CSV table of C-alpha atoms in Angstrom, one decimal:
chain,number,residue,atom,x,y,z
A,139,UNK,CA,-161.8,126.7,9.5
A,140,UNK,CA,-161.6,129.1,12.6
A,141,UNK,CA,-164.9,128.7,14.2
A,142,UNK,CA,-163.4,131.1,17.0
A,143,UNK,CA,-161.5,134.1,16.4
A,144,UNK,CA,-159.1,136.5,18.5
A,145,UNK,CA,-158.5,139.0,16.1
A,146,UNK,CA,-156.1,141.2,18.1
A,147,UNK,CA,-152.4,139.0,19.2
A,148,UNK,CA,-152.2,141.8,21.9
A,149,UNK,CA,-153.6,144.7,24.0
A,150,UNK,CA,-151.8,147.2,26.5
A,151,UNK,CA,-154.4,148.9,28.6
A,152,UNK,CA,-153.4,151.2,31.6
A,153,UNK,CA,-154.1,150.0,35.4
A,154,UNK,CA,-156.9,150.8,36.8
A,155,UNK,CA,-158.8,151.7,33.6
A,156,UNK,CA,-160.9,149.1,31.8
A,157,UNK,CA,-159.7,145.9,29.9
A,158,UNK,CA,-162.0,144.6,26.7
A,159,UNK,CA,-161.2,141.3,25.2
A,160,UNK,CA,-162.9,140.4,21.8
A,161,UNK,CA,-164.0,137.2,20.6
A,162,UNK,CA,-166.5,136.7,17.2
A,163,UNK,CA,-167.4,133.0,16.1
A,164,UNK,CA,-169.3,130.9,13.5
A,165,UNK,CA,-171.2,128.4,14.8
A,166,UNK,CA,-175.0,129.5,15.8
A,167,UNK,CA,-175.0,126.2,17.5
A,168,UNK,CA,-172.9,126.5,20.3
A,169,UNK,CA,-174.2,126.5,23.8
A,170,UNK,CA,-171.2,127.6,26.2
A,171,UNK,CA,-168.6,130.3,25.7
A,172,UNK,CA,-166.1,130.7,28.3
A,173,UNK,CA,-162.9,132.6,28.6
A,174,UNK,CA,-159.4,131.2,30.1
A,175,UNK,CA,-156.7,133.1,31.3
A,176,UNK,CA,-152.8,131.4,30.5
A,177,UNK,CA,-149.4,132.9,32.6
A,178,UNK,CA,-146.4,131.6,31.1
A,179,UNK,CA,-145.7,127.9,31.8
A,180,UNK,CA,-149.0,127.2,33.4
A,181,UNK,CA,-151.8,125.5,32.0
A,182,UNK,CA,-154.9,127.7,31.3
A,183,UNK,CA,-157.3,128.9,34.0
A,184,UNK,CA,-160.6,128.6,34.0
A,185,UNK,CA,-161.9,132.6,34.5
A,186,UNK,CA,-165.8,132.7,33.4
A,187,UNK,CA,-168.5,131.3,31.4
A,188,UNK,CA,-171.8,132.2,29.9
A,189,UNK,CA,-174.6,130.4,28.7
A,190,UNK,CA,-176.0,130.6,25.0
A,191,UNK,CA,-179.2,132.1,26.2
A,192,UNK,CA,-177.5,134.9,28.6
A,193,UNK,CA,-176.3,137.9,27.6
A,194,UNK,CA,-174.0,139.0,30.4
A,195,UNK,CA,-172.1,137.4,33.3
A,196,UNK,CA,-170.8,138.9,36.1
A,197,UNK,CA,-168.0,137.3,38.6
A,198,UNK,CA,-166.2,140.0,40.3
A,199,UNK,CA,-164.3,142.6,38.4
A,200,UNK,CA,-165.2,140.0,35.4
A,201,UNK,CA,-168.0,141.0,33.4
A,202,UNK,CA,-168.5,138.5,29.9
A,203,UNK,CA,-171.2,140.0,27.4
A,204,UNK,CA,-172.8,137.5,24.6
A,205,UNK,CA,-174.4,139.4,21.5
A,206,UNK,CA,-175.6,136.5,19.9
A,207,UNK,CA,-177.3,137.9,16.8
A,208,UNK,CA,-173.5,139.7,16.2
A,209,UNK,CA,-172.2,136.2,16.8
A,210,UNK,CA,-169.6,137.9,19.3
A,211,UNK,CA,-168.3,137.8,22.8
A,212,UNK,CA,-166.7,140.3,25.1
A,213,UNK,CA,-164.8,139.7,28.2
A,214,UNK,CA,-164.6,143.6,30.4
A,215,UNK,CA,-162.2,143.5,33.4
A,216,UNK,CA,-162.6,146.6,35.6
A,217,UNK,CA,-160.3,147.8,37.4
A,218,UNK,CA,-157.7,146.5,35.6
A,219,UNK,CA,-154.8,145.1,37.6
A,220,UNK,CA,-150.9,144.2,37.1
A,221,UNK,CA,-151.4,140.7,38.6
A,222,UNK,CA,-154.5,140.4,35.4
A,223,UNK,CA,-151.4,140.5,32.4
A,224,UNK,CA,-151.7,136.9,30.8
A,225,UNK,CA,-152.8,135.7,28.0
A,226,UNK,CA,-156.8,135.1,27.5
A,227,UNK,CA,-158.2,132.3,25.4
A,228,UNK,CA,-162.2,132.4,24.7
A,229,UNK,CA,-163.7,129.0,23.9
A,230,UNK,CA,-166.7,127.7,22.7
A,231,UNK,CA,-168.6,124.7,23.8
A,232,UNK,CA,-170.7,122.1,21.8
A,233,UNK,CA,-171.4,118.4,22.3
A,234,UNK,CA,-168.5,118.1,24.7
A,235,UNK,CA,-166.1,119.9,22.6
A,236,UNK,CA,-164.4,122.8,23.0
A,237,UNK,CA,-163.0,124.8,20.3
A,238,UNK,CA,-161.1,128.1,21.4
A,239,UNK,CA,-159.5,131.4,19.8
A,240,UNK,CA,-155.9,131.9,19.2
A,241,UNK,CA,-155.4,134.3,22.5
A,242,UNK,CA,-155.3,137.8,23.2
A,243,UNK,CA,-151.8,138.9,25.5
A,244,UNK,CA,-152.8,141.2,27.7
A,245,UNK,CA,-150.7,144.1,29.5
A,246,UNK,CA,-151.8,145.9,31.9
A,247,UNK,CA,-149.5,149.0,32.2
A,248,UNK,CA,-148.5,150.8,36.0
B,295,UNK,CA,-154.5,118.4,46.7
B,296,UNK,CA,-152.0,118.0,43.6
B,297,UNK,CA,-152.6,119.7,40.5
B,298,UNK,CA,-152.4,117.8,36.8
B,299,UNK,CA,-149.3,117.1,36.4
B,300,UNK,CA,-147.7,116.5,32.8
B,301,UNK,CA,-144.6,114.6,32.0
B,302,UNK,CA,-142.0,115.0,30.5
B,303,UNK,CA,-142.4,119.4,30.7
B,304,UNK,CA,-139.5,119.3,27.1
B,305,UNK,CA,-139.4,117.1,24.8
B,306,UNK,CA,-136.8,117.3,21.7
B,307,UNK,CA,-137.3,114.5,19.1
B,308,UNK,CA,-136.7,114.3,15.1
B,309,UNK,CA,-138.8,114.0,12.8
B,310,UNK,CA,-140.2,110.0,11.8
B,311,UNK,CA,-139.8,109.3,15.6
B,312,UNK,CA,-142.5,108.8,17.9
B,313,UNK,CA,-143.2,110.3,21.2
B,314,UNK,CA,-145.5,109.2,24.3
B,315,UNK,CA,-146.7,111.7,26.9
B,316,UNK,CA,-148.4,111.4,29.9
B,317,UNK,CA,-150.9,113.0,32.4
B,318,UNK,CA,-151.8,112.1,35.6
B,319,UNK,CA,-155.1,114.0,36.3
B,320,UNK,CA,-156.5,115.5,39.8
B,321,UNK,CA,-156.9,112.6,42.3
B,322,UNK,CA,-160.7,111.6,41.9
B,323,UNK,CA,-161.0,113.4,38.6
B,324,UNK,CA,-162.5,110.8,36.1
B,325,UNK,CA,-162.4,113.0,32.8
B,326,UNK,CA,-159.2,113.6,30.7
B,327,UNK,CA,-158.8,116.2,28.2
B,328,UNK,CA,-155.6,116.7,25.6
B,329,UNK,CA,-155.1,119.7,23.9
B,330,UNK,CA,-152.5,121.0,20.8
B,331,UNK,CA,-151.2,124.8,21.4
B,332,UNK,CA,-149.4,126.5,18.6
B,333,UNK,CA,-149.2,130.1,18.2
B,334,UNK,CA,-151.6,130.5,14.8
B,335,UNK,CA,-153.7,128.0,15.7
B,336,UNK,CA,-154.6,128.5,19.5
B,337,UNK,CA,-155.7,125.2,21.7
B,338,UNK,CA,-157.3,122.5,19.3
B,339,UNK,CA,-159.3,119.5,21.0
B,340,UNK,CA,-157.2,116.5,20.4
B,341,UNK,CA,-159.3,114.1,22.5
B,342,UNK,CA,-161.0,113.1,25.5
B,343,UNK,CA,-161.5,109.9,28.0
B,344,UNK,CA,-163.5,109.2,30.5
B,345,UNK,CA,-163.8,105.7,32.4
B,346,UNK,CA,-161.0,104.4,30.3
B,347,UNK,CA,-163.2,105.0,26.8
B,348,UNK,CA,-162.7,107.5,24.2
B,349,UNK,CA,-165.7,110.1,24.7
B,350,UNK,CA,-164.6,112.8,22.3
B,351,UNK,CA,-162.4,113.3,19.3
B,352,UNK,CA,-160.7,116.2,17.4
B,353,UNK,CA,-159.9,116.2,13.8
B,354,UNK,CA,-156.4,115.4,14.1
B,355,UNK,CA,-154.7,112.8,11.8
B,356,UNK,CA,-154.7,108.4,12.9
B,357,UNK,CA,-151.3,109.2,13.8
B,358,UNK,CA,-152.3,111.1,17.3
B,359,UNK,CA,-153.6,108.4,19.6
B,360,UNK,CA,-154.0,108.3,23.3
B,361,UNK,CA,-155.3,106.0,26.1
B,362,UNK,CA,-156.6,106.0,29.7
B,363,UNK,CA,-155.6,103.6,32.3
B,364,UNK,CA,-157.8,102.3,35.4
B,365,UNK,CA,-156.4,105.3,38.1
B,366,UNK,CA,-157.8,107.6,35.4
B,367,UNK,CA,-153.7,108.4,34.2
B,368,UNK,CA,-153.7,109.0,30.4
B,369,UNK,CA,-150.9,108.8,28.0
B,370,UNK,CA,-151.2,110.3,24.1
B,371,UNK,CA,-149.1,109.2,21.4
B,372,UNK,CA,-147.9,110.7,18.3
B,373,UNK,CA,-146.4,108.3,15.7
B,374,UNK,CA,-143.9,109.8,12.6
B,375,UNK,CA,-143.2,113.0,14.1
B,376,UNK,CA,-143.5,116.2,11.5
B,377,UNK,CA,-142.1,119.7,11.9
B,378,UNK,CA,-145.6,120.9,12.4
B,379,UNK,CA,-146.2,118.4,16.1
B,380,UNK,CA,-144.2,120.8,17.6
B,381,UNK,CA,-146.2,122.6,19.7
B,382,UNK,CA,-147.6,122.6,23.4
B,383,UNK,CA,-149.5,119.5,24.5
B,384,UNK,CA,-151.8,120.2,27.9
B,385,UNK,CA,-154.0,117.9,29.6
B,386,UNK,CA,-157.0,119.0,31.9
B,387,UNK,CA,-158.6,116.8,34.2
B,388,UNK,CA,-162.5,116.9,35.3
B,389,UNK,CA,-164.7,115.2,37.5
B,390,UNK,CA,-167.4,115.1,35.3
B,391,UNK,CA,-167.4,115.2,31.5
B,392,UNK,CA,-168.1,118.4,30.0
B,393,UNK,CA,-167.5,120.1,33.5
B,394,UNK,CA,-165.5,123.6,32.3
B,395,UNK,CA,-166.1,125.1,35.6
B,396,UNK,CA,-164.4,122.8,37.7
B,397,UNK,CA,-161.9,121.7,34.5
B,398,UNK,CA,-157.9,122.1,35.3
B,399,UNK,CA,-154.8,122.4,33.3
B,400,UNK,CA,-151.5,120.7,33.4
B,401,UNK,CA,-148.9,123.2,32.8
B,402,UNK,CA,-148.5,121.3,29.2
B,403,UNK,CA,-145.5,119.5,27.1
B,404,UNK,CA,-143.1,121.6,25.2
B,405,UNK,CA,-142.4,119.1,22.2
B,406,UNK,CA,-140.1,120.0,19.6
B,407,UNK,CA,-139.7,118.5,16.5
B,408,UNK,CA,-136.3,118.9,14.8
């Protein structure tokens, strides 16, 4: 049972134009969403979070939008940059437990 | 100050053995974190100690286990290895439980399971 879902592996997105990471869940119940970003033999990096009772955060060229009654999250980097290719995890929160999506990979193009 | 470190970084083993790895969290950080990464499946929540005590547990089989010693190192187990344990183990430490914002990743296991 996916409670969180990535449904696209991959995206390739032009630098300096506008990155959009996807994320839809299940669970009504969850309080925290957050999205991490993962380089290749790193551990995952905390990027940005937003509370269940938000519907946008902003941190930067980091925008994360919460559309609760579409049970879906949205991460928007603008401008994208080359140094922003990685893989991005979203994750849920509740009671102390995270539960997170399979991963976008992201490529940002020159 | 030193980041999470994980040890071993690879790990081959067969499958029926058993395998131990370990984390030794951010110096001060109380909270310790273990997560599974497999392509399909994404991270999953394997468990989580604080103070030396078991806070939080995933829904992963008896034969994952883990532990937390008194300098906050922890150390996770898996007993009768299957094809499907191979996968990516990372730790993150916290200060704090539940503190995502200030929450930081090992660079993770690579364990393979022939």
């Amino acid at each position: 049972d996916q409670q969180v879902k990535q449904n696209s592996p991959s995206l390739s997105v032009q630098e300096g134009r506008i990155s959009i990471l996807n994320c839809d869940y299940t669970n009504s119940m969850f309080d925290y969403f957050l999205w991490y970003k993962k380089y290749p033999a790193e551990g995952p990096t905390f990027l940005i979070s937003i509370s269940s009772i938000k519907d946008k955060n902003e941190d930067g060229r980091f925008t994360v939008f919460l559309n609760k009654s579409a049970k879906h999250l949205s991460l928007h980097i603008v401008p994208s940059q080359p140094g922003d290719s990685a893989v991005y995890f979203c994750a849920a929160e509740r009671a102390q437990k995270l539960v997170f999506g399979q991963g976008t990979r992201l490529t940002i193009n020159p | 100050k030193a980041g999470v470190t994980q040890t071993p970084r690879y790990l081959i083993k067969t499958r029926g053995q058993q395998v131990t790895l370990s984390c030794s969290p951010i110096s001060g950080h109380r909270s310790v974190s273990w997560y599974q990464q497999t392509p399909g499946q994404g991270l999953q929540f394997l468990f989580e100690y604080f103070s030396e005590t078991q806070r939080n547990k995933g829904n992963f089989p008896g034969r994952f286990s883990g532990r937390q010693f008194s300098n906050s190192r922890s150390e996770m187990n898996v007993s009768t290895l299957e094809l499907g344990d191979s996968a990516l183990y990372l730790c993150a430490s916290s200060l704090e439980l539940a503190d995502y914002n200030e929450q930081f990743f090992g660079p993770g296991t690579r364990l393979t399971v022939l």
